[in-house]
Amino acid sequence: MQPTVTADLAARPVETERPLLSYRDEATGERVDLTAQQVGQWAARSASLLRDGCGLGPGSRVAVLLPPHWRTAAVLLGAWASGLAVSFRPRATAGLAVLEPGGDRPFDAVFVTPERQDDWLEDVPDAPHRYLVGTGPGQLDDVPLGWLDWSAEVLRHGDGAPDHTAIHPSDPATADGTTYGQWGALAQEFATMLDLRAGDRLLVEAAETEQPLKWLLAPLSAGASVVISANLDPARRDAVVAAEQVTRVL
């Protein structure tokens, strides 16, 4: 992961019609395809929301309780483009105490799905800026008092490349202190483990792989595209692989 990944994606020319990021919900039939330019634009909107809307910047901390999804990619890339430290909390941590360095420090923003926000097992961190991020099409129908719909709020911000933020490889990219440089190295190592190369198309089953290192950072570092499949029936995996021209399966 490079500190300028959002700007790089926004400026990258579209060389083929193949999307950089596809999201499929096999249960509902929903499908979203985003080119590299569109991923960059959504990430830029998210960065602008955090920086201009919330007043956050390097040193700020955000908690992200979201599944693999195109909106999650926009939230994460926008946060990292702004130099924020992210605490990513997968669904598997529900009901467990999350211990990390600086855990006693408050968060500046939190992003969570409505399902996890309503789950009594979840210990959703509090923050001055609280956003619900839906995983279905469109905006949310019901937003509780004290929360905002990310899908609505992010559209109030432009999709041009955000102002440059000086980010150094030694700056923390996650709330546990892991730096941008370390995450970049880890992403490249994992891409090598998967034998991911530029032009590859990686199939990710959303329920099986929550860590963004695997479904987002590694393929981006290799120049591969990603197909996120939610509610995938194992009996249909081969059909999805063929239809999406998948070359690697996570």
GROMACS .gro file of N, CA, C and O in nm, residues 62-161:
model
  400
   62VAL      N    1  -0.959   0.588   1.342
   62VAL     CA    2  -1.094   0.547   1.304
   62VAL      C    3  -1.108   0.396   1.323
   62VAL      O    4  -1.013   0.321   1.304
   63ALA      N    5  -1.228   0.355   1.363
   63ALA     CA    6  -1.260   0.213   1.377
   63ALA      C    7  -1.350   0.171   1.262
   63ALA      O    8  -1.447   0.240   1.230
   64VAL      N    9  -1.317   0.058   1.200
   64VAL     CA   10  -1.391   0.009   1.084
   64VAL      C   11  -1.441  -0.132   1.113
   64VAL      O   12  -1.361  -0.224   1.130
   65LEU      N   13  -1.573  -0.148   1.120
   65LEU     CA   14  -1.636  -0.278   1.144
   65LEU      C   15  -1.722  -0.311   1.022
   65LEU      O   16  -1.844  -0.303   1.024
   66LEU      N   17  -1.655  -0.346   0.913
   66LEU     CA   18  -1.722  -0.366   0.785
   66LEU      C   19  -1.671  -0.493   0.717
   66LEU      O   20  -1.555  -0.531   0.734
   67PRO      N   21  -1.754  -0.557   0.635
   67PRO     CA   22  -1.713  -0.677   0.562
   67PRO      C   23  -1.644  -0.641   0.432
   67PRO      O   24  -1.644  -0.522   0.392
   68PRO      N   25  -1.586  -0.737   0.363
   68PRO     CA   26  -1.534  -0.710   0.229
   68PRO      C   27  -1.647  -0.656   0.140
   68PRO      O   28  -1.751  -0.721   0.125
   69HIS      N   29  -1.627  -0.540   0.083
   69HIS     CA   30  -1.734  -0.474   0.006
   69HIS      C   31  -1.669  -0.356  -0.065
   69HIS      O   32  -1.565  -0.305  -0.022
   70TRP      N   33  -1.729  -0.311  -0.174
   70TRP     CA   34  -1.671  -0.197  -0.245
   70TRP      C   35  -1.675  -0.070  -0.160
   70TRP      O   36  -1.583   0.013  -0.169
   71ARG      N   37  -1.778  -0.055  -0.075
   71ARG     CA   38  -1.782   0.063   0.011
   71ARG      C   39  -1.672   0.056   0.119
   71ARG      O   40  -1.617   0.158   0.157
   72THR      N   41  -1.645  -0.064   0.167
   72THR     CA   42  -1.536  -0.079   0.264
   72THR      C   43  -1.403  -0.038   0.201
   72THR      O   44  -1.321   0.027   0.266
   73ALA      N   45  -1.382  -0.075   0.076
   73ALA     CA   46  -1.260  -0.034   0.007
   73ALA      C   47  -1.251   0.118   0.002
   73ALA      O   48  -1.143   0.175   0.025
   74ALA      N   49  -1.362   0.185  -0.027
   74ALA     CA   50  -1.361   0.331  -0.033
   74ALA      C   51  -1.330   0.392   0.103
   74ALA      O   52  -1.252   0.487   0.114
   75VAL      N   53  -1.390   0.336   0.210
   75VAL     CA   54  -1.365   0.387   0.345
   75VAL      C   55  -1.219   0.371   0.382
   75VAL      O   56  -1.154   0.465   0.430
   76LEU      N   57  -1.163   0.252   0.360
   76LEU     CA   58  -1.025   0.225   0.399
   76LEU      C   59  -0.926   0.307   0.317
   76LEU      O   60  -0.834   0.369   0.372
   77LEU      N   61  -0.944   0.308   0.186
   77LEU     CA   62  -0.850   0.384   0.102
   77LEU      C   63  -0.859   0.533   0.130
   77LEU      O   64  -0.757   0.604   0.128
   78GLY      N   65  -0.979   0.582   0.158
   78GLY     CA   66  -0.993   0.723   0.193
   78GLY      C   67  -0.925   0.756   0.323
   78GLY      O   68  -0.860   0.861   0.337
   79ALA      N   69  -0.938   0.667   0.422
   79ALA     CA   70  -0.872   0.689   0.551
   79ALA      C   71  -0.721   0.688   0.537
   79ALA      O   72  -0.651   0.773   0.592
   80TRP      N   73  -0.670   0.590   0.463
   80TRP     CA   74  -0.524   0.580   0.448
   80TRP      C   75  -0.468   0.694   0.364
   80TRP      O   76  -0.357   0.741   0.389
   81ALA      N   77  -0.544   0.740   0.265
   81ALA     CA   78  -0.497   0.853   0.186
   81ALA      C   79  -0.489   0.980   0.269
   81ALA      O   80  -0.416   1.073   0.235
   82SER      N   81  -0.564   0.983   0.380
   82SER     CA   82  -0.564   1.099   0.470
   82SER      C   83  -0.466   1.085   0.585
   82SER      O   84  -0.460   1.171   0.672
   83GLY      N   85  -0.393   0.974   0.588
   83GLY     CA   86  -0.294   0.954   0.693
   83GLY      C   87  -0.351   0.910   0.826
   83GLY      O   88  -0.287   0.927   0.930
   84LEU      N   89  -0.472   0.851   0.826
   84LEU     CA   90  -0.535   0.810   0.950
   84LEU      C   91  -0.488   0.671   0.992
   84LEU      O   92  -0.443   0.591   0.910
   85ALA      N   93  -0.500   0.643   1.121
   85ALA     CA   94  -0.471   0.509   1.174
   85ALA      C   95  -0.603   0.435   1.188
   85ALA      O   96  -0.696   0.483   1.254
   86VAL      N   97  -0.612   0.318   1.126
   86VAL     CA   98  -0.737   0.242   1.120
   86VAL      C   99  -0.731   0.122   1.214
   86VAL      O  100  -0.632   0.049   1.217
   87SER      N  101  -0.838   0.105   1.290
   87SER     CA  102  -0.856  -0.018   1.368
   87SER      C  103  -0.962  -0.099   1.294
   87SER      O  104  -1.080  -0.068   1.300
   88PHE      N  105  -0.916  -0.203   1.222
   88PHE     CA  106  -1.011  -0.286   1.146
   88PHE      C  107  -1.053  -0.404   1.231
   88PHE      O  108  -0.969  -0.480   1.279
   89ARG      N  109  -1.183  -0.419   1.251
   89ARG     CA  110  -1.235  -0.521   1.341
   89ARG      C  111  -1.327  -0.615   1.265
   89ARG      O  112  -1.442  -0.581   1.235
   90PRO      N  113  -1.280  -0.734   1.233
   90PRO     CA  114  -1.363  -0.829   1.159
   90PRO      C  115  -1.478  -0.882   1.241
   90PRO      O  116  -1.480  -0.872   1.364
   91ARG      N  117  -1.574  -0.940   1.173
   91ARG     CA  118  -1.692  -0.995   1.240
   91ARG      C  119  -1.653  -1.102   1.342
   91ARG      O  120  -1.720  -1.119   1.445
   92ALA      N  121  -1.544  -1.172   1.317
   92ALA     CA  122  -1.501  -1.280   1.406
   92ALA      C  123  -1.464  -1.230   1.545
   92ALA      O  124  -1.456  -1.309   1.639
   93THR      N  125  -1.442  -1.099   1.561
   93THR     CA  126  -1.404  -1.045   1.692
   93THR      C  127  -1.525  -1.007   1.777
   93THR      O  128  -1.508  -0.961   1.890
   94ALA      N  129  -1.646  -1.027   1.724
   94ALA     CA  130  -1.767  -0.992   1.800
   94ALA      C  131  -1.769  -1.066   1.933
   94ALA      O  132  -1.749  -1.187   1.940
   95GLY      N  133  -1.790  -0.992   2.041
   95GLY     CA  134  -1.795  -1.050   2.173
   95GLY      C  135  -1.660  -1.068   2.239
   95GLY      O  136  -1.652  -1.112   2.354
   96LEU      N  137  -1.553  -1.035   2.167
   96LEU     CA  138  -1.418  -1.049   2.222
   96LEU      C  139  -1.362  -0.912   2.255
   96LEU      O  140  -1.388  -0.813   2.186
   97ALA      N  141  -1.281  -0.905   2.359
   97ALA     CA  142  -1.214  -0.780   2.394
   97ALA      C  143  -1.104  -0.754   2.292
   97ALA      O  144  -1.023  -0.842   2.263
   98VAL      N  145  -1.104  -0.635   2.234
   98VAL     CA  146  -1.003  -0.599   2.134
   98VAL      C  147  -0.893  -0.521   2.205
   98VAL      O  148  -0.915  -0.409   2.250
   99LEU      N  149  -0.777  -0.582   2.215
   99LEU     CA  150  -0.664  -0.519   2.282
   99LEU      C  151  -0.562  -0.476   2.177
   99LEU      O  152  -0.518  -0.555   2.095
  100GLU      N  153  -0.526  -0.349   2.180
  100GLU     CA  154  -0.426  -0.298   2.088
  100GLU      C  155  -0.356  -0.182   2.156
  100GLU      O  156  -0.411  -0.117   2.245
  101PRO      N  157  -0.231  -0.156   2.119
  101PRO     CA  158  -0.161  -0.041   2.178
  101PRO      C  159  -0.241   0.087   2.160
  101PRO      O  160  -0.300   0.111   2.054
  102GLY      N  161  -0.248   0.166   2.265
  102GLY     CA  162  -0.325   0.289   2.258
  102GLY      C  163  -0.474   0.266   2.263
  102GLY      O  164  -0.553   0.354   2.227
  103GLY      N  165  -0.514   0.146   2.310
  103GLY     CA  166  -0.655   0.112   2.311
  103GLY      C  167  -0.739   0.200   2.402
  103GLY      O  168  -0.861   0.201   2.392
  104ASP      N  169  -0.672   0.271   2.493
  104ASP     CA  170  -0.747   0.360   2.583
  104ASP      C  171  -0.773   0.496   2.519
  104ASP      O  172  -0.844   0.578   2.575
  105ARG      N  173  -0.715   0.520   2.401
  105ARG     CA  174  -0.739   0.646   2.332
  105ARG      C  175  -0.873   0.640   2.259
  105ARG      O  176  -0.908   0.538   2.200
  106PRO      N  177  -0.950   0.748   2.261
  106PRO     CA  178  -1.079   0.746   2.191
  106PRO      C  179  -1.060   0.748   2.040
  106PRO      O  180  -0.957   0.792   1.989
  107PHE      N  181  -1.160   0.699   1.970
  107PHE     CA  182  -1.160   0.705   1.824
  107PHE      C  183  -1.226   0.835   1.779
  107PHE      O  184  -1.311   0.891   1.848
  108ASP      N  185  -1.187   0.879   1.662
  108ASP     CA  186  -1.242   1.003   1.606
  108ASP      C  187  -1.361   0.976   1.515
  108ASP      O  188  -1.445   1.064   1.493
  109ALA      N  189  -1.368   0.855   1.459
  109ALA     CA  190  -1.480   0.818   1.373
  109ALA      C  191  -1.495   0.667   1.377
  109ALA      O  192  -1.397   0.594   1.399
  110VAL      N  193  -1.618   0.621   1.356
  110VAL     CA  194  -1.643   0.478   1.351
  110VAL      C  195  -1.735   0.449   1.232
  110VAL      O  196  -1.826   0.527   1.202
  111PHE      N  197  -1.707   0.337   1.165
  111PHE     CA  198  -1.786   0.293   1.050
  111PHE      C  199  -1.830   0.150   1.077
  111PHE      O  200  -1.747   0.062   1.101
  112VAL      N  201  -1.961   0.125   1.069
  112VAL     CA  202  -2.013  -0.007   1.104
  112VAL      C  203  -2.138  -0.035   1.021
  112VAL      O  204  -2.210   0.058   0.982
  113THR      N  205  -2.163  -0.162   0.992
  113THR     CA  206  -2.287  -0.198   0.923
  113THR      C  207  -2.404  -0.189   1.021
  113THR      O  208  -2.386  -0.204   1.143
  114PRO      N  209  -2.526  -0.166   0.972
  114PRO     CA  210  -2.641  -0.164   1.062
  114PRO      C  211  -2.657  -0.294   1.140
  114PRO      O  212  -2.697  -0.293   1.256
  115GLU      N  213  -2.624  -0.407   1.076
  115GLU     CA  214  -2.638  -0.536   1.143
  115GLU      C  215  -2.545  -0.547   1.263
  115GLU      O  216  -2.585  -0.594   1.371
  116ARG      N  217  -2.423  -0.502   1.250
  116ARG     CA  218  -2.329  -0.511   1.362
  116ARG      C  219  -2.358  -0.403   1.466
  116ARG      O  220  -2.334  -0.423   1.585
  117GLN      N  221  -2.409  -0.290   1.424
  117GLN     CA  222  -2.444  -0.186   1.519
  117GLN      C  223  -2.558  -0.230   1.610
  117GLN      O  224  -2.565  -0.192   1.727
  118ASP      N  225  -2.646  -0.315   1.558
  118ASP     CA  226  -2.760  -0.364   1.634
  118ASP      C  227  -2.732  -0.493   1.711
  118ASP      O  228  -2.816  -0.539   1.788
  119ASP      N  229  -2.615  -0.552   1.689
  119ASP     CA  230  -2.583  -0.682   1.750
  119ASP      C  231  -2.537  -0.663   1.894
  119ASP      O  232  -2.440  -0.592   1.921
  120TRP      N  233  -2.606  -0.728   1.988
  120TRP     CA  234  -2.573  -0.711   2.130
  120TRP      C  235  -2.436  -0.766   2.163
  120TRP      O  236  -2.375  -0.728   2.264
  121LEU      N  237  -2.382  -0.856   2.079
  121LEU     CA  238  -2.249  -0.910   2.103
  121LEU      C  239  -2.138  -0.809   2.073
  121LEU      O  240  -2.027  -0.819   2.124
  122GLU      N  241  -2.169  -0.714   1.987
  122GLU     CA  242  -2.067  -0.621   1.940
  122GLU      C  243  -2.041  -0.511   2.043
  122GLU      O  244  -2.134  -0.457   2.103
  123ASP      N  245  -1.916  -0.480   2.060
  123ASP     CA  246  -1.876  -0.365   2.141
  123ASP      C  247  -1.829  -0.257   2.044
  123ASP      O  248  -1.710  -0.241   2.018
  124VAL      N  249  -1.925  -0.186   1.986
  124VAL     CA  250  -1.894  -0.085   1.884
  124VAL      C  251  -1.833   0.036   1.953
  124VAL      O  252  -1.895   0.095   2.043
  125PRO      N  253  -1.712   0.076   1.914
  125PRO     CA  254  -1.650   0.191   1.979
  125PRO      C  255  -1.732   0.318   1.959
  125PRO      O  256  -1.800   0.335   1.857
  126ASP      N  257  -1.725   0.406   2.055
  126ASP     CA  258  -1.791   0.535   2.042
  126ASP      C  259  -1.695   0.632   1.974
  126ASP      O  260  -1.572   0.613   1.977
  127ALA      N  261  -1.749   0.734   1.912
  127ALA     CA  262  -1.668   0.834   1.844
  127ALA      C  263  -1.755   0.955   1.815
  127ALA      O  264  -1.878   0.944   1.805
  128PRO      N  265  -1.694   1.073   1.800
  128PRO     CA  266  -1.773   1.193   1.766
  128PRO      C  267  -1.844   1.182   1.631
  128PRO      O  268  -1.951   1.239   1.612
  129HIS      N  269  -1.782   1.108   1.537
  129HIS     CA  270  -1.838   1.093   1.403
  129HIS      C  271  -1.872   0.946   1.383
  129HIS      O  272  -1.783   0.861   1.381
  130ARG      N  273  -2.002   0.917   1.366
  130ARG     CA  274  -2.048   0.778   1.360
  130ARG      C  275  -2.127   0.755   1.231
  130ARG      O  276  -2.226   0.824   1.205
  131TYR      N  277  -2.082   0.657   1.153
  131TYR     CA  278  -2.142   0.631   1.023
  131TYR      C  279  -2.188   0.486   1.011
  131TYR      O  280  -2.114   0.393   1.045
  132LEU      N  281  -2.310   0.468   0.961
  132LEU     CA  282  -2.359   0.337   0.923
  132LEU      C  283  -2.332   0.318   0.774
  132LEU      O  284  -2.358   0.407   0.693
  133VAL      N  285  -2.277   0.202   0.741
  133VAL     CA  286  -2.242   0.172   0.602
  133VAL      C  287  -2.322   0.049   0.560
  133VAL      O  288  -2.295  -0.062   0.606
  134GLY      N  289  -2.418   0.070   0.473
  134GLY     CA  290  -2.500  -0.042   0.426
  134GLY      C  291  -2.427  -0.124   0.321
  134GLY      O  292  -2.341  -0.073   0.249
  135THR      N  293  -2.464  -0.250   0.311
  135THR     CA  294  -2.404  -0.337   0.211
  135THR      C  295  -2.500  -0.369   0.098
  135THR      O  296  -2.466  -0.444   0.006
  136GLY      N  297  -2.620  -0.312   0.102
  136GLY     CA  298  -2.715  -0.329  -0.007
  136GLY      C  299  -2.712  -0.210  -0.100
  136GLY      O  300  -2.640  -0.111  -0.076
  137PRO      N  301  -2.790  -0.213  -0.207
  137PRO     CA  302  -2.791  -0.100  -0.301
  137PRO      C  303  -2.858   0.023  -0.240
  137PRO      O  304  -2.946   0.012  -0.154
  138GLY      N  305  -2.815   0.139  -0.284
  138GLY     CA  306  -2.880   0.262  -0.241
  138GLY      C  307  -2.847   0.302  -0.099
  138GLY      O  308  -2.754   0.250  -0.037
  139GLN      N  309  -2.927   0.398  -0.049
  139GLN     CA  310  -2.906   0.450   0.085
  139GLN      C  311  -2.994   0.377   0.185
  139GLN      O  312  -3.085   0.303   0.148
  140LEU      N  313  -2.964   0.397   0.313
  140LEU     CA  314  -3.037   0.328   0.419
  140LEU      C  315  -3.175   0.391   0.440
  140LEU      O  316  -3.190   0.513   0.430
  141ASP      N  317  -3.272   0.309   0.472
  141ASP     CA  318  -3.408   0.358   0.496
  141ASP      C  319  -3.424   0.415   0.637
  141ASP      O  320  -3.503   0.506   0.660
  142ASP      N  321  -3.351   0.359   0.733
  142ASP     CA  322  -3.370   0.398   0.873
  142ASP      C  323  -3.234   0.417   0.937
  142ASP      O  324  -3.154   0.324   0.945
  143VAL      N  325  -3.207   0.539   0.982
  143VAL     CA  326  -3.080   0.571   1.046
  143VAL      C  327  -3.107   0.620   1.188
  143VAL      O  328  -3.177   0.720   1.207
  144PRO      N  329  -3.056   0.550   1.290
  144PRO     CA  330  -3.084   0.589   1.429
  144PRO      C  331  -3.029   0.728   1.463
  144PRO      O  332  -2.934   0.776   1.399
  145LEU      N  333  -3.086   0.790   1.563
  145LEU     CA  334  -3.039   0.919   1.610
  145LEU      C  335  -2.893   0.908   1.654
  145LEU      O  336  -2.855   0.814   1.723
  146GLY      N  337  -2.814   1.003   1.613
  146GLY     CA  338  -2.673   1.003   1.649
  146GLY      C  339  -2.583   0.937   1.547
  146GLY      O  340  -2.460   0.937   1.563
  147TRP      N  341  -2.643   0.882   1.441
  147TRP     CA  342  -2.567   0.817   1.334
  147TRP      C  343  -2.596   0.886   1.201
  147TRP      O  344  -2.700   0.951   1.185
  148LEU      N  345  -2.506   0.870   1.106
  148LEU     CA  346  -2.525   0.921   0.971
  148LEU      C  347  -2.508   0.807   0.872
  148LEU      O  348  -2.433   0.711   0.896
  149ASP      N  349  -2.577   0.817   0.759
  149ASP     CA  350  -2.566   0.720   0.652
  149ASP      C  351  -2.446   0.758   0.565
  149ASP      O  352  -2.448   0.860   0.496
  150TRP      N  353  -2.342   0.676   0.569
  150TRP     CA  354  -2.221   0.705   0.492
  150TRP      C  355  -2.254   0.724   0.344
  150TRP      O  356  -2.200   0.814   0.279
  151SER      N  357  -2.343   0.641   0.290
  151SER     CA  358  -2.374   0.647   0.148
  151SER      C  359  -2.433   0.780   0.107
  151SER      O  360  -2.416   0.824  -0.007
  152ALA      N  361  -2.505   0.845   0.198
  152ALA     CA  362  -2.561   0.977   0.170
  152ALA      C  363  -2.458   1.087   0.194
  152ALA      O  364  -2.443   1.179   0.113
  153GLU      N  365  -2.385   1.077   0.304
  153GLU     CA  366  -2.292   1.183   0.341
  153GLU      C  367  -2.175   1.192   0.244
  153GLU      O  368  -2.127   1.302   0.214
  154VAL      N  369  -2.126   1.078   0.195
  154VAL     CA  370  -2.008   1.080   0.110
  154VAL      C  371  -2.036   1.150  -0.023
  154VAL      O  372  -1.946   1.206  -0.086
  155LEU      N  373  -2.164   1.148  -0.065
  155LEU     CA  374  -2.200   1.212  -0.192
  155LEU      C  375  -2.199   1.364  -0.183
  155LEU      O  376  -2.210   1.433  -0.285
  156ARG      N  377  -2.187   1.417  -0.062
  156ARG     CA  378  -2.177   1.563  -0.046
  156ARG      C  379  -2.037   1.614  -0.079
  156ARG      O  380  -2.013   1.735  -0.079
  157HIS      N  381  -1.946   1.523  -0.107
  157HIS     CA  382  -1.806   1.559  -0.129
  157HIS      C  383  -1.762   1.521  -0.270
  157HIS      O  384  -1.811   1.423  -0.328
  158GLY      N  385  -1.672   1.598  -0.324
  158GLY     CA  386  -1.627   1.578  -0.461
  158GLY      C  387  -1.540   1.455  -0.477
  158GLY      O  388  -1.481   1.404  -0.381
  159ASP      N  389  -1.530   1.408  -0.603
  159ASP     CA  390  -1.454   1.287  -0.631
  159ASP      C  391  -1.320   1.315  -0.696
  159ASP      O  392  -1.257   1.224  -0.751
  160GLY      N  393  -1.276   1.442  -0.693
  160GLY     CA  394  -1.143   1.473  -0.745
  160GLY      C  395  -1.035   1.430  -0.646
  160GLY      O  396  -1.062   1.407  -0.528
  161ALA      N  397  -0.915   1.416  -0.695
  161ALA     CA  398  -0.804   1.377  -0.608
  161ALA      C  399  -0.793   1.476  -0.492
  161ALA      O  400  -0.793   1.597  -0.513
   0.00000   0.00000   0.00000
